[in-house]
């Protein structure tokens, strides 16, 4: 296993890490929007 393989693996892992963080951010936004939506319904009624 030479340096090139190591770099490729490292890049792949960082891509996965970035994707994971991106997914968590989207999930957080969805949760917040859902909560705000429920609050909006409660206030409207």
mmCIF file of C-alpha atoms in Angstrom:
data_model
loop_
_atom_site.group_PDB
_atom_site.id
_atom_site.type_symbol
_atom_site.label_atom_id
_atom_site.label_comp_id
_atom_site.label_asym_id
_atom_site.label_seq_id
_atom_site.Cartn_x
_atom_site.Cartn_y
_atom_site.Cartn_z
ATOM 1 C CA UNK A 1 0.000 0.000 0.000
ATOM 2 C CA UNK A 2 1.733 3.141 -1.214
ATOM 3 C CA UNK A 3 1.071 6.808 -0.481
ATOM 4 C CA UNK A 4 -1.425 7.175 -3.321
ATOM 5 C CA UNK A 5 -3.701 4.499 -1.833
ATOM 6 C CA UNK A 6 -3.559 6.160 1.570
ATOM 7 C CA UNK A 7 -4.529 9.542 0.099
ATOM 8 C CA UNK A 8 -7.417 7.967 -1.855
ATOM 9 C CA UNK A 9 -8.767 6.274 1.291
ATOM 10 C CA UNK A 10 -8.401 9.506 3.256
ATOM 11 C CA UNK A 11 -10.295 11.504 0.600
ATOM 12 C CA UNK A 12 -13.046 8.894 0.543
ATOM 13 C CA UNK A 13 -13.436 9.035 4.324
ATOM 14 C CA UNK A 14 -13.576 12.830 4.328
ATOM 15 C CA UNK A 15 -16.276 12.671 1.634
ATOM 16 C CA UNK A 16 -18.309 10.283 3.788
ATOM 17 C CA UNK A 17 -17.778 12.519 6.818
ATOM 18 C CA UNK A 18 -18.955 15.583 4.902
ATOM 19 C CA UNK A 19 -22.011 13.691 3.617
ATOM 20 C CA UNK A 20 -22.843 12.569 7.159
ATOM 21 C CA UNK A 21 -22.632 16.118 8.499
ATOM 22 C CA UNK A 22 -24.756 17.340 5.580
ATOM 23 C CA UNK A 23 -27.406 14.685 6.332
ATOM 24 C CA UNK A 24 -27.452 15.654 10.016
ATOM 25 C CA UNK A 25 -27.938 19.296 9.083
ATOM 26 C CA UNK A 26 -30.866 18.432 6.763
ATOM 27 C CA UNK A 27 -32.423 16.250 9.484
ATOM 28 C CA UNK A 28 -32.114 19.097 12.000
ATOM 29 C CA UNK A 29 -33.764 21.536 9.572
ATOM 30 C CA UNK A 30 -36.626 19.080 8.939
ATOM 31 C CA UNK A 31 -37.185 18.582 12.671
ATOM 32 C CA UNK A 32 -37.189 22.335 13.332
ATOM 33 C CA UNK A 33 -39.626 22.975 10.459
ATOM 34 C CA UNK A 34 -41.942 20.237 11.735
ATOM 35 C CA UNK A 35 -41.901 21.695 15.261
ATOM 36 C CA UNK A 36 -42.566 25.209 13.945
ATOM 37 C CA UNK A 37 -45.410 23.852 11.831
ATOM 38 C CA UNK A 38 -47.022 22.201 14.867
ATOM 39 C CA UNK A 39 -46.626 25.396 16.911
ATOM 40 C CA UNK A 40 -48.205 27.364 14.047
ATOM 41 C CA UNK A 41 -51.203 24.985 13.996
ATOM 42 C CA UNK A 42 -51.594 25.185 17.786
ATOM 43 C CA UNK A 43 -51.471 29.001 17.741
ATOM 44 C CA UNK A 44 -53.924 29.197 14.819
ATOM 45 C CA UNK A 45 -56.585 27.050 16.499
#
